[in-house]
Short mmCIF file of N, CA and C in Angstrom, two decimals:
data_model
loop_
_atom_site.label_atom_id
_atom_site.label_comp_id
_atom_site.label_asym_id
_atom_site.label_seq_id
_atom_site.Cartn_x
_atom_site.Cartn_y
_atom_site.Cartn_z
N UNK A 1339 -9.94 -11.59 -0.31
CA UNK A 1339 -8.78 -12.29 0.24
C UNK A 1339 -8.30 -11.67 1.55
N UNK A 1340 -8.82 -10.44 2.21
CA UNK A 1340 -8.28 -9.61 3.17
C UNK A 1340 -6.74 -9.64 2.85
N UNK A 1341 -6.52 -9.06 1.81
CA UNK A 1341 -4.85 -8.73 2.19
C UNK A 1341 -4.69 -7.50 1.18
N UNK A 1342 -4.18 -7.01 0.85
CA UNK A 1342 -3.74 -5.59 0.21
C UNK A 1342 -2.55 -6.41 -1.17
N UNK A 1343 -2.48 -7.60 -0.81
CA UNK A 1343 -1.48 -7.73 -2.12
C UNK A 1343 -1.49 -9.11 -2.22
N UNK A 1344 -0.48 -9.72 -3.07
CA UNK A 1344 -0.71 -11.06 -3.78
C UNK A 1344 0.67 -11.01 -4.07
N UNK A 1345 1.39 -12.24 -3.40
CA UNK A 1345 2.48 -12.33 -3.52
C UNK A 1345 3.25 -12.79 -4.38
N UNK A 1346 2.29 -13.97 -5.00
CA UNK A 1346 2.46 -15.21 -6.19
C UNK A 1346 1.02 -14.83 -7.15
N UNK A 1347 1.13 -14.38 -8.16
CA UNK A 1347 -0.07 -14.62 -8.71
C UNK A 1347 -0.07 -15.36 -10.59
N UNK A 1348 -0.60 -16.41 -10.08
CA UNK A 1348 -0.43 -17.13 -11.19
C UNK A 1348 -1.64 -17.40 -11.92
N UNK A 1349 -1.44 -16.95 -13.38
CA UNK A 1349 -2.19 -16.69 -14.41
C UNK A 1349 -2.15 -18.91 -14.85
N UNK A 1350 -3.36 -19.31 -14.37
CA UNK A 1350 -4.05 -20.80 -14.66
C UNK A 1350 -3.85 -20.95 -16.16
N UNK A 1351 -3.11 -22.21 -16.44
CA UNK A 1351 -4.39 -23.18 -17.11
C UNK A 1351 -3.48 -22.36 -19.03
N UNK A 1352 -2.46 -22.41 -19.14
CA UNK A 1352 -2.04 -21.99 -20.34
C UNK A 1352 -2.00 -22.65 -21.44
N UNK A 1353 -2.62 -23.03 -21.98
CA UNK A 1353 -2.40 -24.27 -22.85
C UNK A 1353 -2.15 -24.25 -24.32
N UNK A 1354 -2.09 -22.87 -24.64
CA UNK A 1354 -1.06 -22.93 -25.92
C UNK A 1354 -0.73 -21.91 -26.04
N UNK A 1355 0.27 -21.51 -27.11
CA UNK A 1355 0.04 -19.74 -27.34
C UNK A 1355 -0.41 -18.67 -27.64
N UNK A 1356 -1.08 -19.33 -28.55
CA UNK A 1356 -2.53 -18.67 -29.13
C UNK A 1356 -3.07 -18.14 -27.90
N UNK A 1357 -3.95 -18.93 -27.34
CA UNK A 1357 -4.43 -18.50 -25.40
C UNK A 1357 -3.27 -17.11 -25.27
N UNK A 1358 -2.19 -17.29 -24.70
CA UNK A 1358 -1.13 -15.83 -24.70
C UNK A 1358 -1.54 -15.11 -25.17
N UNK A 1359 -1.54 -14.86 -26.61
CA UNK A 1359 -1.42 -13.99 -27.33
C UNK A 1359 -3.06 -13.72 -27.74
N UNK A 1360 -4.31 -14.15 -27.43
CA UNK A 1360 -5.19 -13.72 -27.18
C UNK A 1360 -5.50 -12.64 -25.79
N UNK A 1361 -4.93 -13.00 -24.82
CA UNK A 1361 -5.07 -12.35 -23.60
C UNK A 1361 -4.16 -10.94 -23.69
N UNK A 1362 -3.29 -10.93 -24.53
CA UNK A 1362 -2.46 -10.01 -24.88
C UNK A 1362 -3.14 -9.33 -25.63
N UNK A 1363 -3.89 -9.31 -26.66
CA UNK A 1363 -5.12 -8.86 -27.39
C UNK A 1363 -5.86 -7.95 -26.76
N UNK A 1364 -6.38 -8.47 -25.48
CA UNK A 1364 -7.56 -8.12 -24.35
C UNK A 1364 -6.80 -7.35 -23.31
N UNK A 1365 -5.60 -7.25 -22.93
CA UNK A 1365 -4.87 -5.97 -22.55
C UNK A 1365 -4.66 -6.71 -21.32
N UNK A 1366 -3.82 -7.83 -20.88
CA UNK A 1366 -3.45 -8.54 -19.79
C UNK A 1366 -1.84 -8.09 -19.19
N UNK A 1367 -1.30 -7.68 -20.40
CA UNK A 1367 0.08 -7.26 -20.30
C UNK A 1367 -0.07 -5.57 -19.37
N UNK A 1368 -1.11 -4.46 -19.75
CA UNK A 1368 -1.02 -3.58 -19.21
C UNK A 1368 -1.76 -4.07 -17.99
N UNK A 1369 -2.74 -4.78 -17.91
CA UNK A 1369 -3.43 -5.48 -16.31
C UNK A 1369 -2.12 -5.38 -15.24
N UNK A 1370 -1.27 -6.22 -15.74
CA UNK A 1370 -0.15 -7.15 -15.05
C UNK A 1370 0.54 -5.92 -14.23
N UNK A 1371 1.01 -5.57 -15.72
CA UNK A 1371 1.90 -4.09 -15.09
C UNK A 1371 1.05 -3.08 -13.87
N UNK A 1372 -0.07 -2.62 -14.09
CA UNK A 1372 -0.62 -1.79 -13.21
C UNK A 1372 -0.70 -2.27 -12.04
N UNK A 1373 -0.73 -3.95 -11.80
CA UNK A 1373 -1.10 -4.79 -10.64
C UNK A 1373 0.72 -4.31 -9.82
N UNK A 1374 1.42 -4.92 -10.93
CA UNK A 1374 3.07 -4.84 -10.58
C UNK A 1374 3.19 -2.97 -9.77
N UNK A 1375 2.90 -2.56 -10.68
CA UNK A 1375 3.10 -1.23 -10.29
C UNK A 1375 2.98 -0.35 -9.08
N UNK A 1376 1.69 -1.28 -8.66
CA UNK A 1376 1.12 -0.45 -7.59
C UNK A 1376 1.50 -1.50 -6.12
N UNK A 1377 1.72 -2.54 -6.09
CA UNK A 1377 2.36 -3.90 -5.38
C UNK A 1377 1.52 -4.41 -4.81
N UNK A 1378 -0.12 -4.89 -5.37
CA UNK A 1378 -0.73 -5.75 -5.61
C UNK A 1378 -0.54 -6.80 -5.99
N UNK A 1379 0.00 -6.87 -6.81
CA UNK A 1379 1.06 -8.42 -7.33
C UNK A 1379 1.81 -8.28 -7.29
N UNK A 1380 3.24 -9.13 -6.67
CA UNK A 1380 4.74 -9.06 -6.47
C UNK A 1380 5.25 -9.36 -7.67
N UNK A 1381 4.89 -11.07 -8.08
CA UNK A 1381 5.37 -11.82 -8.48
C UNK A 1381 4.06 -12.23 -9.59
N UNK A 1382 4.33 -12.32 -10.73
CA UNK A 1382 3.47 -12.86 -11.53
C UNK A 1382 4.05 -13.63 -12.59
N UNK A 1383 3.48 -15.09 -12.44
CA UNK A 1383 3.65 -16.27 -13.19
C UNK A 1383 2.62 -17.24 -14.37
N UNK A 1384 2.96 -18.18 -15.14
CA UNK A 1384 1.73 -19.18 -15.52
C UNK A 1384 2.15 -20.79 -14.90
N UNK A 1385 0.50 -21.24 -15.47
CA UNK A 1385 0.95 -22.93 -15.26
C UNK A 1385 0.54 -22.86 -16.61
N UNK A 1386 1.33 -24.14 -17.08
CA UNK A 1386 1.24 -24.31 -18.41
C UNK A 1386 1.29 -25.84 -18.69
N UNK A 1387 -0.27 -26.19 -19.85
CA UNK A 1387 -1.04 -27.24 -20.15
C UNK A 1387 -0.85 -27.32 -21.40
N UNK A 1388 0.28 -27.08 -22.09
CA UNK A 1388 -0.04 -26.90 -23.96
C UNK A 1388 1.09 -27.83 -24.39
N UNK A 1389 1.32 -27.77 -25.65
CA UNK A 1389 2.59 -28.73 -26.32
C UNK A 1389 3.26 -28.39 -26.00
N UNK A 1390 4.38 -29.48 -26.29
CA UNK A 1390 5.53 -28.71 -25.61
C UNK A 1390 6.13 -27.54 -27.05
N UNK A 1391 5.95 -27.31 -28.22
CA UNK A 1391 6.31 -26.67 -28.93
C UNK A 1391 6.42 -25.12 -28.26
N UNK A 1392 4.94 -24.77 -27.35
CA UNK A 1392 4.68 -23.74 -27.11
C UNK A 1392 5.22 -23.50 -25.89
N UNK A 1393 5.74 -23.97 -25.55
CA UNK A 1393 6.44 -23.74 -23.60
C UNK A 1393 7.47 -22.79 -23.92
N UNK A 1394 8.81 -22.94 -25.00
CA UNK A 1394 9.60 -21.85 -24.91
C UNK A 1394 9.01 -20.67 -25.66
N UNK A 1395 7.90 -20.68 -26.32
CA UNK A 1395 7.58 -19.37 -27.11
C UNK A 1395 7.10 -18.54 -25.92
N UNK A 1396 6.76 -19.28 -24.53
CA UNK A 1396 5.22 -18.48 -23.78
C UNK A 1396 6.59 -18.15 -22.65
N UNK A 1397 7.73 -18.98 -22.86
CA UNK A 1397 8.55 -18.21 -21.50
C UNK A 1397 9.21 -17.21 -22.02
N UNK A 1398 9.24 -17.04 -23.32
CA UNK A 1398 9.82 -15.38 -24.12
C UNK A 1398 8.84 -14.38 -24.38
N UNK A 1399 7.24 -14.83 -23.80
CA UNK A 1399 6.74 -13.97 -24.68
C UNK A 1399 5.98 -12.38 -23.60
N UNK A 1400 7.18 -13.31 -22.14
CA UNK A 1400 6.79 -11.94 -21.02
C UNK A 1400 7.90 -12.20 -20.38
N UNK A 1401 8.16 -11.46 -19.41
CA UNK A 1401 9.10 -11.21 -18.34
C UNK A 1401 8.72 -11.70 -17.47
N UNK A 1402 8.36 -13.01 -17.15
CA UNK A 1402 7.56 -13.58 -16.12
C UNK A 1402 8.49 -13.80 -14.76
N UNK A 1403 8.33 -13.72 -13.58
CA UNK A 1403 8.81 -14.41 -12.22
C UNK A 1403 8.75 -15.30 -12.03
N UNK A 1404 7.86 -16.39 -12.67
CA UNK A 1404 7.76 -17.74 -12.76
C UNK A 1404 7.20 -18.43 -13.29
N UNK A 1405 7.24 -20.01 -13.68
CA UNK A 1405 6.24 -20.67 -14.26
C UNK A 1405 6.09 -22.07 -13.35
N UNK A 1406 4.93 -22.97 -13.76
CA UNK A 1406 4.08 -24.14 -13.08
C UNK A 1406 4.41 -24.97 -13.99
N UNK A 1407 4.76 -26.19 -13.85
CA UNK A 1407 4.92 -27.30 -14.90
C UNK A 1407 4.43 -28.58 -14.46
N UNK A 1408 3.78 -29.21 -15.13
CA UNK A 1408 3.51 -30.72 -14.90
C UNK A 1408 4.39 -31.67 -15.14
N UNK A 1409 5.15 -32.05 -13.93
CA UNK A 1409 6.44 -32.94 -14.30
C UNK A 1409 6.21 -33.88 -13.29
N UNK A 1410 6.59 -35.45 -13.75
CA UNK A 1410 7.06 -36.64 -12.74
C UNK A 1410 7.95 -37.57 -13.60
N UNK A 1411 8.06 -38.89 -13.12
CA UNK A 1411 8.78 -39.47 -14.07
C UNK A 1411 8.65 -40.37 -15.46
N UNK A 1412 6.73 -40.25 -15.29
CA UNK A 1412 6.45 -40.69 -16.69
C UNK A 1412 6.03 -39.65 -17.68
N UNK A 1413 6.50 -38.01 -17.44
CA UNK A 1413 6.45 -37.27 -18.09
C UNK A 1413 7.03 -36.37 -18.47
N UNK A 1414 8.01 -37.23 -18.58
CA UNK A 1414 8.96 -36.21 -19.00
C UNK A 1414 9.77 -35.70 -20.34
N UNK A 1415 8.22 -35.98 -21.55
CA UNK A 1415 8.02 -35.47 -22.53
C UNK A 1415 6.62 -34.67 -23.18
N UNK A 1416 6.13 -34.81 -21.68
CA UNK A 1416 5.12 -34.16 -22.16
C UNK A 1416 4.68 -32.89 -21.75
N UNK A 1417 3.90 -32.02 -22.54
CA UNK A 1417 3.60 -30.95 -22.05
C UNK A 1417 5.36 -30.25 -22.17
N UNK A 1418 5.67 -29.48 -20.99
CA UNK A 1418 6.61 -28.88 -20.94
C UNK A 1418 8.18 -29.84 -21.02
N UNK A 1419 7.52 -30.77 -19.90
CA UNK A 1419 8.48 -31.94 -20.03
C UNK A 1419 10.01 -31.71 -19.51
N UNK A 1420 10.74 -32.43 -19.60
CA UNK A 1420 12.60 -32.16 -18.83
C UNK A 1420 12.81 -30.73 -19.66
N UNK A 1421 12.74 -31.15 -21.19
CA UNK A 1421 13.54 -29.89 -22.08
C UNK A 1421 12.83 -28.44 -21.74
N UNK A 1422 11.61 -27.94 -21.27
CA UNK A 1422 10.95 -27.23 -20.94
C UNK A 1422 11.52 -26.65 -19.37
N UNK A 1423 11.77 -27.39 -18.79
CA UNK A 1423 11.82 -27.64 -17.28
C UNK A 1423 13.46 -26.64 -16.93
N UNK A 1424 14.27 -27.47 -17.97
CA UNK A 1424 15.51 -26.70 -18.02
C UNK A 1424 16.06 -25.56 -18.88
N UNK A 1425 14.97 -25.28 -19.47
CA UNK A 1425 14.67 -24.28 -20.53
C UNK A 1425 14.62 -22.97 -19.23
N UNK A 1426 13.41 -23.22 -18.38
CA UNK A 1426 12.78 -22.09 -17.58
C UNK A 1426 13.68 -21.97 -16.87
N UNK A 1427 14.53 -23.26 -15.97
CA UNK A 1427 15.78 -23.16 -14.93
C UNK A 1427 16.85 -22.00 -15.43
N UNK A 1428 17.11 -22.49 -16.64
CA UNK A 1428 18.32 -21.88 -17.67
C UNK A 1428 18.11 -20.38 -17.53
N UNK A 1429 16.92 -19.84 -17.70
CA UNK A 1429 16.82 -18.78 -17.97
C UNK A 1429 16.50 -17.87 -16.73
N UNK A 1430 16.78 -18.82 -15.58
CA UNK A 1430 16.62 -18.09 -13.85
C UNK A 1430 14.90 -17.76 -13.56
N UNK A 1431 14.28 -18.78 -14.03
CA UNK A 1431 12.81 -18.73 -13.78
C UNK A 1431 12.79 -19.70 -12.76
N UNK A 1432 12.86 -19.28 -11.52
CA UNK A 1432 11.73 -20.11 -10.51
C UNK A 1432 10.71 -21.34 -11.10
N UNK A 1433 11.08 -22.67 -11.13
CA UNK A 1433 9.54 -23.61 -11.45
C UNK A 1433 8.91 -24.25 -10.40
N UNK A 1434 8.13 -23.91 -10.59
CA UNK A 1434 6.74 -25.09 -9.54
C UNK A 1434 6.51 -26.32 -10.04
N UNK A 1435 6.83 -27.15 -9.60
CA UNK A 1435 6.25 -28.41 -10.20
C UNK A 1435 4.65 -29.10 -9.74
N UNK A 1436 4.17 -29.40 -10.66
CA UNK A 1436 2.76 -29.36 -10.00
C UNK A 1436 2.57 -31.35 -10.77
N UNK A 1437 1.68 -32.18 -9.96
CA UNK A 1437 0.97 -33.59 -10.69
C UNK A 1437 3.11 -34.24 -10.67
N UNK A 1438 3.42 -34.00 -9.09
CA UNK A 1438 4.83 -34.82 -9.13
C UNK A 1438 3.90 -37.01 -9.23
N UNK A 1439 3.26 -37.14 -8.59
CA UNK A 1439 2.32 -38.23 -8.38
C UNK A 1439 1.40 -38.40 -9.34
N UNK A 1440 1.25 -37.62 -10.29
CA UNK A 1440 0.64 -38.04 -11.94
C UNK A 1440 -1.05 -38.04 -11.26
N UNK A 1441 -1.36 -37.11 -10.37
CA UNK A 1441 -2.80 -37.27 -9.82
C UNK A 1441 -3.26 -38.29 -9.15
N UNK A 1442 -1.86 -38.88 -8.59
CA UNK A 1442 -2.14 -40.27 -7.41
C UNK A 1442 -1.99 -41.60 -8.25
N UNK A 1443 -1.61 -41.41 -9.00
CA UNK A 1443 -1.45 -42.80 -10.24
C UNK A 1443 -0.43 -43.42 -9.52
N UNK A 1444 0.91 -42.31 -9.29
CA UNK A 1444 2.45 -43.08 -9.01
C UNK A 1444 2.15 -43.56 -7.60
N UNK A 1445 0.74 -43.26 -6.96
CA UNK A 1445 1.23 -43.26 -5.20
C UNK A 1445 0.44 -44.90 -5.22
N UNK A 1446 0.09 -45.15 -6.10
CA UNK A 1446 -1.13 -45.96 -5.87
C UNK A 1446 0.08 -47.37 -6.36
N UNK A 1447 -0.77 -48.53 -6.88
CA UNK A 1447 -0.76 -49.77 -7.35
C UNK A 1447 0.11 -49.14 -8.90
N UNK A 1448 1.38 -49.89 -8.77
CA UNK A 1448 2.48 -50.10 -10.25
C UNK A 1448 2.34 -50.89 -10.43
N UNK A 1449 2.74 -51.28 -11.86
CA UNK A 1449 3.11 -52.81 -12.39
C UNK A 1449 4.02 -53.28 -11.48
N UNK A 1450 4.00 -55.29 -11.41
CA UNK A 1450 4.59 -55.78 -10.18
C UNK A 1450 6.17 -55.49 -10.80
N UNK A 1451 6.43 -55.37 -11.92
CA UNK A 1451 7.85 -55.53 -12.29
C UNK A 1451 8.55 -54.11 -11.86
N UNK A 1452 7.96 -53.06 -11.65
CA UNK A 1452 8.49 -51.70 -10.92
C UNK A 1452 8.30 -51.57 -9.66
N UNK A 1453 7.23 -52.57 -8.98
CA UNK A 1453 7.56 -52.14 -7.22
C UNK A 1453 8.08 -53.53 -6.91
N UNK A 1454 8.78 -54.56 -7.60
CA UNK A 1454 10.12 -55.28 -7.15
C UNK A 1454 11.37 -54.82 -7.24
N UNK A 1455 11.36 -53.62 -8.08
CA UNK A 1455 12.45 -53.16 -8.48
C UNK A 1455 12.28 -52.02 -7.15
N UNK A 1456 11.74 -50.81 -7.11
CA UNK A 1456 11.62 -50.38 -6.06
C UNK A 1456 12.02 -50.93 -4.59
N UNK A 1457 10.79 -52.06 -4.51
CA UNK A 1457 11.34 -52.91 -2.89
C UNK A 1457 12.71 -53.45 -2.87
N UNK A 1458 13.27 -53.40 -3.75
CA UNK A 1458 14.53 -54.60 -3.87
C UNK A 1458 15.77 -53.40 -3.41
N UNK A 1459 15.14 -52.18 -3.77
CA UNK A 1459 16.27 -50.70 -3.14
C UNK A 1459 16.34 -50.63 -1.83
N UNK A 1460 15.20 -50.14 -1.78
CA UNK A 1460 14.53 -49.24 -0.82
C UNK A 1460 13.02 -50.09 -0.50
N UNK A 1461 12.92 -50.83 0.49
CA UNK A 1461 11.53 -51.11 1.14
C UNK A 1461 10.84 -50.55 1.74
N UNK A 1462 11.42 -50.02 2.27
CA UNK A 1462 10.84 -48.78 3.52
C UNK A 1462 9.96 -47.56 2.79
N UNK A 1463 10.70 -47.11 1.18
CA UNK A 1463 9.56 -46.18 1.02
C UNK A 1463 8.53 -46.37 0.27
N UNK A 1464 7.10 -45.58 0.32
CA UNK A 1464 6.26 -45.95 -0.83
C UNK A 1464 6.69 -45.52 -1.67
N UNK A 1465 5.49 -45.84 -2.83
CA UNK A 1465 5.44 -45.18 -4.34
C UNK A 1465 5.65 -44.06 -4.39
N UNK A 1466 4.50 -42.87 -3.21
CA UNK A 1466 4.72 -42.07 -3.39
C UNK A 1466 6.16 -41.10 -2.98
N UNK A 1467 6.94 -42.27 -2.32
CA UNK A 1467 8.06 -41.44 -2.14
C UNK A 1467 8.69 -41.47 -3.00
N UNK A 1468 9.07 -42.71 -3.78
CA UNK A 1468 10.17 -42.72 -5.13
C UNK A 1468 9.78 -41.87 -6.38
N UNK A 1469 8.41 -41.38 -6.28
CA UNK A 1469 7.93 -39.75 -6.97
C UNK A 1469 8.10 -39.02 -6.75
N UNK A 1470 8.19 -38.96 -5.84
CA UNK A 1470 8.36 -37.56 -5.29
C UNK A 1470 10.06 -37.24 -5.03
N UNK A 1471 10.64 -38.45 -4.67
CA UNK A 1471 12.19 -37.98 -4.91
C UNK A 1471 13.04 -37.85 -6.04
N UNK A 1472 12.38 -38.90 -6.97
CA UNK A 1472 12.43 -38.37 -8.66
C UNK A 1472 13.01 -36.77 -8.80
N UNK A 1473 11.65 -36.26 -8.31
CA UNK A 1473 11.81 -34.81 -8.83
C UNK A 1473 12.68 -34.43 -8.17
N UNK A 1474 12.94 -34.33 -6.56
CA UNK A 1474 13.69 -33.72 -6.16
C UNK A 1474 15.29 -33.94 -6.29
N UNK A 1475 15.19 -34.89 -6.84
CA UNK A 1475 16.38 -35.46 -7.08
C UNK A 1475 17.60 -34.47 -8.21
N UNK A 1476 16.27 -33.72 -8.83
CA UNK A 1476 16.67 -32.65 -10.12
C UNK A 1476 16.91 -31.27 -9.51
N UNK A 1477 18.07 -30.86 -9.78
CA UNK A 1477 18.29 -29.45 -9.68
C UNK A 1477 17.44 -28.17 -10.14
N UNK A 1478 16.82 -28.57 -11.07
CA UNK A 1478 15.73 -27.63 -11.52
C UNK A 1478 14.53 -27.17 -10.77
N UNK A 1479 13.59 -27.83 -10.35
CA UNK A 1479 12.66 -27.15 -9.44
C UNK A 1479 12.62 -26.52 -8.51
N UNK A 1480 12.07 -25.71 -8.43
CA UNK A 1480 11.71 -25.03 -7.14
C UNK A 1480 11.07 -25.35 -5.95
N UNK A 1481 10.16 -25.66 -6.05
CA UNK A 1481 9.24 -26.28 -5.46
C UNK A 1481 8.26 -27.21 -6.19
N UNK A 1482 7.80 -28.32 -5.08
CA UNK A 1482 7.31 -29.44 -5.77
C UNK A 1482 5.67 -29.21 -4.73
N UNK A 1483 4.73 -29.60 -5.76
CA UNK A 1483 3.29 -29.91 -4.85
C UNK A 1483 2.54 -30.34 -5.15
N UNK A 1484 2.21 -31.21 -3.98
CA UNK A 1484 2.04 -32.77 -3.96
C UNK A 1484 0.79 -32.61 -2.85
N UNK A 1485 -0.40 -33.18 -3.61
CA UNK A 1485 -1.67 -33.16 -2.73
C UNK A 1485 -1.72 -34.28 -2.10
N UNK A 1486 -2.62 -33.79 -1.11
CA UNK A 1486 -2.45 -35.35 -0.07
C UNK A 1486 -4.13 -35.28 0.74
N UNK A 1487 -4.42 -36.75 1.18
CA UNK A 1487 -5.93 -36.81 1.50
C UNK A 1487 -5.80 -36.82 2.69
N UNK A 1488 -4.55 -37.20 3.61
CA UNK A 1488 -4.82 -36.97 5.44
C UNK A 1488 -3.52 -36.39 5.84
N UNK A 1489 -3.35 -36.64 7.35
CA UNK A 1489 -2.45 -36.02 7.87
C UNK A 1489 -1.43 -37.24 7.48
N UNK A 1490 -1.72 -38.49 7.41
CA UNK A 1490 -0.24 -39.38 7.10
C UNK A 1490 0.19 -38.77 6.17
N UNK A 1491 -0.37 -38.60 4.68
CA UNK A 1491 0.57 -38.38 3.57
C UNK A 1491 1.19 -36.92 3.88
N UNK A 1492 0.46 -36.35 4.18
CA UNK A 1492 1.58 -34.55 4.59
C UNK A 1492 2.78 -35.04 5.37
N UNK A 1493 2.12 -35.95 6.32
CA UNK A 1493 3.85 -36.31 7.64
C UNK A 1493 4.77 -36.73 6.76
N UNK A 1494 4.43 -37.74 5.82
CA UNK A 1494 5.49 -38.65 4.95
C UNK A 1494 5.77 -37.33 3.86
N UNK A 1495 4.97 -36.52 3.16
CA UNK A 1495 6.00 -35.71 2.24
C UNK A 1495 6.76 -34.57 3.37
N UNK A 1496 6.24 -34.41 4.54
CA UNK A 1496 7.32 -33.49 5.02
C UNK A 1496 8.64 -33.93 5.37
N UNK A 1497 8.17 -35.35 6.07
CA UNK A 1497 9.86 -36.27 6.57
C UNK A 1497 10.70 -36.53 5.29
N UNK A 1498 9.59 -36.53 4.13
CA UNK A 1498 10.56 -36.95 2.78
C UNK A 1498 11.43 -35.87 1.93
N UNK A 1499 10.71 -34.38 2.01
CA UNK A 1499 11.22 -33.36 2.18
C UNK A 1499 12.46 -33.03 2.90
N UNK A 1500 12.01 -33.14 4.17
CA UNK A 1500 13.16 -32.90 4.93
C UNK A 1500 14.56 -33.27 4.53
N UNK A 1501 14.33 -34.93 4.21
CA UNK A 1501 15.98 -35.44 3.64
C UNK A 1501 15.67 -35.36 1.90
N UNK A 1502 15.67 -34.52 1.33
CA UNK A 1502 15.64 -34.74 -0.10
C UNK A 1502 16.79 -33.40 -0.66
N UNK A 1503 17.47 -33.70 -1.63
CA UNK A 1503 18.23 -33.13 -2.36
C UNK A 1503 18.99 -33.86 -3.50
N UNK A 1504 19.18 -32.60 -4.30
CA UNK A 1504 19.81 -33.08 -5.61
C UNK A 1504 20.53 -33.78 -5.83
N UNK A 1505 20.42 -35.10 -6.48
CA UNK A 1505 21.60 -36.16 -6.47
C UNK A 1505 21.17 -37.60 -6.05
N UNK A 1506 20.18 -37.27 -5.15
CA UNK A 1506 20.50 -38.05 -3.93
C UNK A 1506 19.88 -39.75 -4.36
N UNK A 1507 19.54 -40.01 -5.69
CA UNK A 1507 19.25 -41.00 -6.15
C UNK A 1507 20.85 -41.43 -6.66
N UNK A 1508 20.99 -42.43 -6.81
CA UNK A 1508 22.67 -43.31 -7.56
C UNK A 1508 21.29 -43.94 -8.68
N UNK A 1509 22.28 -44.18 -9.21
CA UNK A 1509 21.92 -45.09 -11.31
C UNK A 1509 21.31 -46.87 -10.69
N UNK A 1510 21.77 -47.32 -9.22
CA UNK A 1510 21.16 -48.14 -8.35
C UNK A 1510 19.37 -47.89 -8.26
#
């Protein structure tokens, strides 16, 4: 990586607790620390792929700096989900939100009865903006990230960025 340290280092791909508490087995907890110790790793976090049963066991089961969640607005029971989301907020964990666009599902073609409802607001934005302001719309995240295939979609999440904050949707 040419660098002497790692600022964010996030432990992939968590998908239940068992997984945890196997890696805990294999001595990941003293890894972490020695990494922490020496300031190779600043900050060490997970993303997390499991039920949601297991999301608050895995945010008690370290002292983590942060966690990754898969959140948009048709998921917000799954996996970690809202109750997960404000679980990690609650407890002053930094979240990443990761799949705000459901892997390009929300940016693409909706049923016609949700982008009349959409156009009938707001015409001007796409799909992928009313996803992406979803989230931001929530006090909880930290950061949101949102892949994109050219330079249009980066311009449109940065201009959409730019004006986005909590609230900023009405029950309209």
């Amino acid at each position: 990586l040419r660098t002497d340290r790692i600022d964010y280092y996030l432990i992939h791909n968590i998908s239940e607790f068992g997984q945890w508490e196997r890696l805990r087995g294999l001595g990941i907890e003293s890894w972490i620390r020695g990494k922490l110790d020496s300031g190779e790793i600043l900050r060490i976090g997970f993303s997390f792929h499991g039920p949601k049963a297991d999301f608050p066991k895995l945010l008690s089961a370290y002292s983590w700096d942060f966690c990754q969640i898969q959140y948009n607005y048709i998921n917000t029971d799954y996996q970690a989900g809202t109750d997960g989301l404000r679980l990690a907020h609650k407890m002053g964990l930094p979240v990443i939100i990761m799949e705000p666009l459901l892997g390009g599902k929300l940016a693409g073609k909706l049923p016609d009865k949700v982008e009349r409802a959409f156009r009938a607001v707001r015409p001007e934005l796409s799909n992928a903006a009313w996803a992406l302001r979803w989230v931001w719309n929530q006090a909880e995240p930290t950061v949101v990230l949102s892949g994109m295939n050219g330079a249009d979609q980066l311009e449109e999440n940065l201009r959409l960025a730019d004006s986005a904050e909590c609230g900023m949707l009405t029950p309209d």
